[in-house]
Amino acid sequence: GKTLEPYLMGGGLQQYQQGLGQAYGFDGTQQAAVGGMQAILNDVLLMLNAIGIPPIPPHWGVLSRALVTLEGIALQGDPHYSLIRQAYPL
């Protein structure tokens, strides 16, 4: 969906933020940010429900943060690095 597409393109957080902004119409206002975050959450929950994944356990948050940190370190060496692209063959 449009929530993950910007991440799959690589380039780290800045590219992901720009992609989300374009996909969800973030224009810098608080109203757009709140509406956009609700739309993102709704899309993620719909996607998880559609593929039959139960609610995400709390420890996944810790794992996600670790992966984001590792990707941030890798992006310092290669601004277009994508952890998802590197892990995809696995």
Tab-separated table of N, CA and C in Angstrom:
chain	number	residue	atom	x	y	z
A	1	GLY	N	0.806	-1.178	0.000
A	1	GLY	CA	0.000	0.000	0.000
A	1	GLY	C	0.861	1.259	0.000
A	2	LYS	N	0.187	2.376	0.010
A	2	LYS	CA	0.909	3.638	-0.090
A	2	LYS	C	1.698	3.975	1.161
A	3	THR	N	1.461	3.254	2.264
A	3	THR	CA	2.228	3.487	3.484
A	3	THR	C	3.639	2.912	3.365
A	4	LEU	N	3.781	1.766	2.730
A	4	LEU	CA	5.091	1.115	2.639
A	4	LEU	C	5.857	1.455	1.371
A	5	GLU	N	5.180	1.886	0.321
A	5	GLU	CA	5.862	2.165	-0.943
A	5	GLU	C	7.018	3.144	-0.799
A	6	PRO	N	6.858	4.274	-0.078
A	6	PRO	CA	8.005	5.185	0.051
A	6	PRO	C	9.196	4.537	0.762
A	7	TYR	N	8.949	3.637	1.709
A	7	TYR	CA	10.031	2.977	2.439
A	7	TYR	C	10.775	2.003	1.526
A	8	LEU	N	10.038	1.310	0.688
A	8	LEU	CA	10.647	0.331	-0.201
A	8	LEU	C	11.546	0.983	-1.253
A	9	MET	N	11.355	2.261	-1.490
A	9	MET	CA	12.168	2.974	-2.467
A	9	MET	C	13.576	3.245	-1.937
A	10	GLY	N	13.790	3.131	-0.620
A	10	GLY	CA	15.115	3.354	-0.046
A	10	GLY	C	15.360	4.830	0.217
A	11	GLY	N	16.539	5.146	0.711
A	11	GLY	CA	16.911	6.515	0.962
A	11	GLY	C	16.714	6.971	2.387
A	12	GLY	N	16.223	6.109	3.245
A	12	GLY	CA	16.116	6.425	4.660
A	12	GLY	C	14.925	7.278	5.028
A	13	LEU	N	15.018	7.813	6.232
A	13	LEU	CA	13.905	8.527	6.840
A	13	LEU	C	13.482	9.755	6.047
A	14	GLN	N	14.429	10.532	5.562
A	14	GLN	CA	14.068	11.744	4.831
A	14	GLN	C	13.282	11.417	3.567
A	15	GLN	N	13.720	10.423	2.825
A	15	GLN	CA	12.994	10.029	1.621
A	15	GLN	C	11.628	9.455	1.978
A	16	TYR	N	11.581	8.688	3.071
A	16	TYR	CA	10.311	8.101	3.510
A	16	TYR	C	9.329	9.195	3.912
A	17	GLN	N	9.822	10.202	4.652
A	17	GLN	CA	8.948	11.303	5.057
A	17	GLN	C	8.417	12.060	3.847
A	18	GLN	N	9.256	12.302	2.874
A	18	GLN	CA	8.812	12.989	1.670
A	18	GLN	C	7.775	12.154	0.925
A	19	GLY	N	8.023	10.856	0.822
A	19	GLY	CA	7.077	9.965	0.138
A	19	GLY	C	5.742	9.905	0.843
A	20	LEU	N	5.767	9.824	2.178
A	20	LEU	CA	4.503	9.816	2.933
A	20	LEU	C	3.767	11.133	2.771
A	21	GLY	N	4.526	12.222	2.792
A	21	GLY	CA	3.922	13.541	2.620
A	21	GLY	C	3.176	13.647	1.303
A	22	GLN	N	3.778	13.116	0.255
A	22	GLN	CA	3.137	13.139	-1.054
A	22	GLN	C	1.937	12.192	-1.104
A	23	ALA	N	2.084	11.002	-0.529
A	23	ALA	CA	1.015	10.005	-0.580
A	23	ALA	C	-0.206	10.401	0.238
A	24	TYR	N	0.015	11.069	1.375
A	24	TYR	CA	-1.084	11.376	2.289
A	24	TYR	C	-1.423	12.862	2.375
A	25	GLY	N	-0.792	13.683	1.560
A	25	GLY	CA	-1.147	15.096	1.499
A	25	GLY	C	-0.723	15.930	2.694
A	26	PHE	N	0.423	15.591	3.310
A	26	PHE	CA	0.927	16.428	4.399
A	26	PHE	C	1.341	17.776	3.810
A	27	ASP	N	0.828	18.845	4.371
A	27	ASP	CA	1.176	20.166	3.868
A	27	ASP	C	1.783	21.064	4.935
A	28	GLY	N	2.164	20.488	6.065
A	28	GLY	CA	2.788	21.256	7.125
A	28	GLY	C	1.827	21.753	8.186
A	29	THR	N	0.531	21.617	7.959
A	29	THR	CA	-0.435	22.044	8.964
A	29	THR	C	-0.698	20.909	9.942
A	30	GLN	N	-1.112	21.270	11.136
A	30	GLN	CA	-1.406	20.255	12.145
A	30	GLN	C	-2.600	19.410	11.714
A	31	GLN	N	-3.599	20.023	11.103
A	31	GLN	CA	-4.781	19.277	10.665
A	31	GLN	C	-4.402	18.204	9.640
A	32	ALA	N	-3.536	18.550	8.696
A	32	ALA	CA	-3.098	17.576	7.707
A	32	ALA	C	-2.285	16.464	8.358
A	33	ALA	N	-1.448	16.823	9.337
A	33	ALA	CA	-0.634	15.814	10.021
A	33	ALA	C	-1.503	14.827	10.787
A	34	VAL	N	-2.498	15.343	11.511
A	34	VAL	CA	-3.383	14.461	12.278
A	34	VAL	C	-4.193	13.580	11.340
A	35	GLY	N	-4.762	14.181	10.314
A	35	GLY	CA	-5.537	13.399	9.348
A	35	GLY	C	-4.687	12.390	8.613
A	36	GLY	N	-3.445	12.785	8.286
A	36	GLY	CA	-2.540	11.875	7.594
A	36	GLY	C	-2.131	10.707	8.459
A	37	MET	N	-1.855	10.976	9.743
A	37	MET	CA	-1.475	9.886	10.641
A	37	MET	C	-2.638	8.925	10.849
A	38	GLN	N	-3.844	9.440	10.932
A	38	GLN	CA	-5.012	8.567	11.055
A	38	GLN	C	-5.170	7.710	9.806
A	39	ALA	N	-4.932	8.311	8.638
A	39	ALA	CA	-5.032	7.565	7.388
A	39	ALA	C	-3.949	6.488	7.305
A	40	ILE	N	-2.731	6.831	7.748
A	40	ILE	CA	-1.647	5.849	7.736
A	40	ILE	C	-1.980	4.678	8.658
A	41	LEU	N	-2.400	4.982	9.882
A	41	LEU	CA	-2.745	3.931	10.830
A	41	LEU	C	-3.880	3.072	10.292
A	42	ASN	N	-4.875	3.699	9.713
A	42	ASN	CA	-5.989	2.954	9.141
A	42	ASN	C	-5.506	2.030	8.024
A	43	ASP	N	-4.646	2.535	7.138
A	43	ASP	CA	-4.120	1.708	6.050
A	43	ASP	C	-3.321	0.523	6.573
A	44	VAL	N	-2.488	0.766	7.592
A	44	VAL	CA	-1.685	-0.321	8.163
A	44	VAL	C	-2.587	-1.377	8.795
A	45	LEU	N	-3.576	-0.950	9.567
A	45	LEU	CA	-4.485	-1.907	10.208
A	45	LEU	C	-5.296	-2.682	9.179
A	46	LEU	N	-5.747	-2.014	8.125
A	46	LEU	CA	-6.475	-2.704	7.059
A	46	LEU	C	-5.594	-3.731	6.364
A	47	MET	N	-4.334	-3.360	6.126
A	47	MET	CA	-3.404	-4.272	5.476
A	47	MET	C	-3.160	-5.503	6.351
A	48	LEU	N	-2.919	-5.280	7.649
A	48	LEU	CA	-2.680	-6.400	8.559
A	48	LEU	C	-3.906	-7.295	8.664
A	49	ASN	N	-5.075	-6.702	8.719
A	49	ASN	CA	-6.308	-7.467	8.792
A	49	ASN	C	-6.535	-8.266	7.507
A	50	ALA	N	-6.234	-7.662	6.372
A	50	ALA	CA	-6.458	-8.320	5.083
A	50	ALA	C	-5.590	-9.558	4.914
A	51	ILE	N	-4.386	-9.537	5.474
A	51	ILE	CA	-3.510	-10.701	5.322
A	51	ILE	C	-3.560	-11.627	6.540
A	52	GLY	N	-4.461	-11.311	7.482
A	52	GLY	CA	-4.692	-12.217	8.606
A	52	GLY	C	-3.684	-12.147	9.726
A	53	ILE	N	-3.006	-11.028	9.879
A	53	ILE	CA	-2.031	-10.887	10.963
A	53	ILE	C	-2.740	-10.344	12.195
A	54	PRO	N	-2.589	-11.009	13.339
A	54	PRO	CA	-3.198	-10.505	14.578
A	54	PRO	C	-2.497	-9.231	15.045
A	55	PRO	N	-3.028	-8.572	16.062
A	55	PRO	CA	-2.385	-7.347	16.573
A	55	PRO	C	-0.898	-7.566	16.868
A	56	ILE	N	-0.107	-6.535	16.643
A	56	ILE	CA	1.348	-6.617	16.790
A	56	ILE	C	1.734	-6.642	18.269
A	57	PRO	N	2.548	-7.627	18.688
A	57	PRO	CA	2.993	-7.696	20.084
A	57	PRO	C	3.900	-6.514	20.440
A	58	PRO	N	3.919	-6.105	21.714
A	58	PRO	CA	4.726	-4.949	22.131
A	58	PRO	C	6.227	-5.093	21.854
A	59	HIS	N	6.763	-6.315	21.961
A	59	HIS	CA	8.204	-6.470	21.757
A	59	HIS	C	8.624	-6.194	20.310
A	60	TRP	N	7.682	-6.172	19.392
A	60	TRP	CA	8.004	-5.844	18.003
A	60	TRP	C	8.419	-4.385	17.889
A	61	GLY	N	7.907	-3.540	18.778
A	61	GLY	CA	8.311	-2.139	18.776
A	61	GLY	C	9.797	-1.989	19.045
A	62	VAL	N	10.308	-2.786	19.980
A	62	VAL	CA	11.735	-2.749	20.305
A	62	VAL	C	12.550	-3.236	19.102
A	63	LEU	N	12.107	-4.310	18.487
A	63	LEU	CA	12.798	-4.838	17.310
A	63	LEU	C	12.779	-3.821	16.165
A	64	SER	N	11.643	-3.185	15.957
A	64	SER	CA	11.533	-2.179	14.897
A	64	SER	C	12.490	-1.018	15.139
A	65	ARG	N	12.568	-0.577	16.374
A	65	ARG	CA	13.471	0.538	16.695
A	65	ARG	C	14.925	0.146	16.435
A	66	ALA	N	15.287	-1.080	16.769
A	66	ALA	CA	16.660	-1.546	16.522
A	66	ALA	C	16.961	-1.564	15.022
A	67	LEU	N	16.015	-2.027	14.226
A	67	LEU	CA	16.225	-2.073	12.776
A	67	LEU	C	16.343	-0.675	12.180
A	68	VAL	N	15.526	0.240	12.659
A	68	VAL	CA	15.595	1.618	12.176
A	68	VAL	C	16.940	2.242	12.542
A	69	THR	N	17.426	1.941	13.736
A	69	THR	CA	18.733	2.461	14.161
A	69	THR	C	19.845	1.909	13.272
A	70	LEU	N	19.799	0.607	13.001
A	70	LEU	CA	20.819	0.003	12.134
A	70	LEU	C	20.763	0.594	10.728
A	71	GLU	N	19.566	0.820	10.221
A	71	GLU	CA	19.449	1.407	8.891
A	71	GLU	C	19.992	2.839	8.897
A	72	GLY	N	19.756	3.565	9.982
A	72	GLY	CA	20.289	4.921	10.088
A	72	GLY	C	21.808	4.944	10.037
A	73	ILE	N	22.429	3.982	10.682
A	73	ILE	CA	23.891	3.878	10.643
A	73	ILE	C	24.354	3.583	9.214
A	74	ALA	N	23.672	2.656	8.551
A	74	ALA	CA	24.041	2.303	7.178
A	74	ALA	C	23.846	3.479	6.221
A	75	LEU	N	22.835	4.306	6.470
A	75	LEU	CA	22.558	5.452	5.597
A	75	LEU	C	23.652	6.517	5.667
A	76	GLN	N	24.421	6.511	6.742
A	76	GLN	CA	25.527	7.459	6.824
A	76	GLN	C	26.596	7.130	5.789
A	77	GLY	N	26.740	5.865	5.468
A	77	GLY	CA	27.709	5.448	4.452
A	77	GLY	C	27.142	5.454	3.046
A	78	ASP	N	25.841	5.167	2.916
A	78	ASP	CA	25.178	5.128	1.605
A	78	ASP	C	23.797	5.755	1.744
A	79	PRO	N	23.611	6.980	1.274
A	79	PRO	CA	22.335	7.685	1.452
A	79	PRO	C	21.134	7.005	0.788
A	80	HIS	N	21.385	6.051	-0.105
A	80	HIS	CA	20.282	5.367	-0.794
A	80	HIS	C	20.094	3.934	-0.309
A	81	TYR	N	20.717	3.608	0.811
A	81	TYR	CA	20.619	2.257	1.366
A	81	TYR	C	19.180	1.935	1.756
A	82	SER	N	18.768	0.694	1.533
A	82	SER	CA	17.445	0.244	1.933
A	82	SER	C	17.564	-1.120	2.604
A	83	LEU	N	17.262	-1.169	3.880
A	83	LEU	CA	17.324	-2.424	4.626
A	83	LEU	C	16.365	-3.456	4.031
A	84	ILE	N	15.190	-2.998	3.626
A	84	ILE	CA	14.191	-3.904	3.040
A	84	ILE	C	14.731	-4.539	1.764
A	85	ARG	N	15.364	-3.749	0.921
A	85	ARG	CA	15.929	-4.313	-0.327
A	85	ARG	C	17.036	-5.312	-0.013
A	86	GLN	N	17.851	-5.042	1.004
A	86	GLN	CA	18.928	-5.955	1.361
A	86	GLN	C	18.393	-7.259	1.942
A	87	ALA	N	17.322	-7.170	2.708
A	87	ALA	CA	16.757	-8.350	3.365
A	87	ALA	C	15.769	-9.102	2.476
A	88	TYR	N	15.293	-8.492	1.414
A	88	TYR	CA	14.248	-9.089	0.580
A	88	TYR	C	14.566	-10.499	0.098
A	89	PRO	N	15.779	-10.793	-0.377
A	89	PRO	CA	16.048	-12.158	-0.843
A	89	PRO	C	15.891	-13.228	0.242
A	90	LEU	N	15.984	-12.820	1.515
A	90	LEU	CA	15.869	-13.788	2.597
A	90	LEU	C	14.430	-14.118	2.806
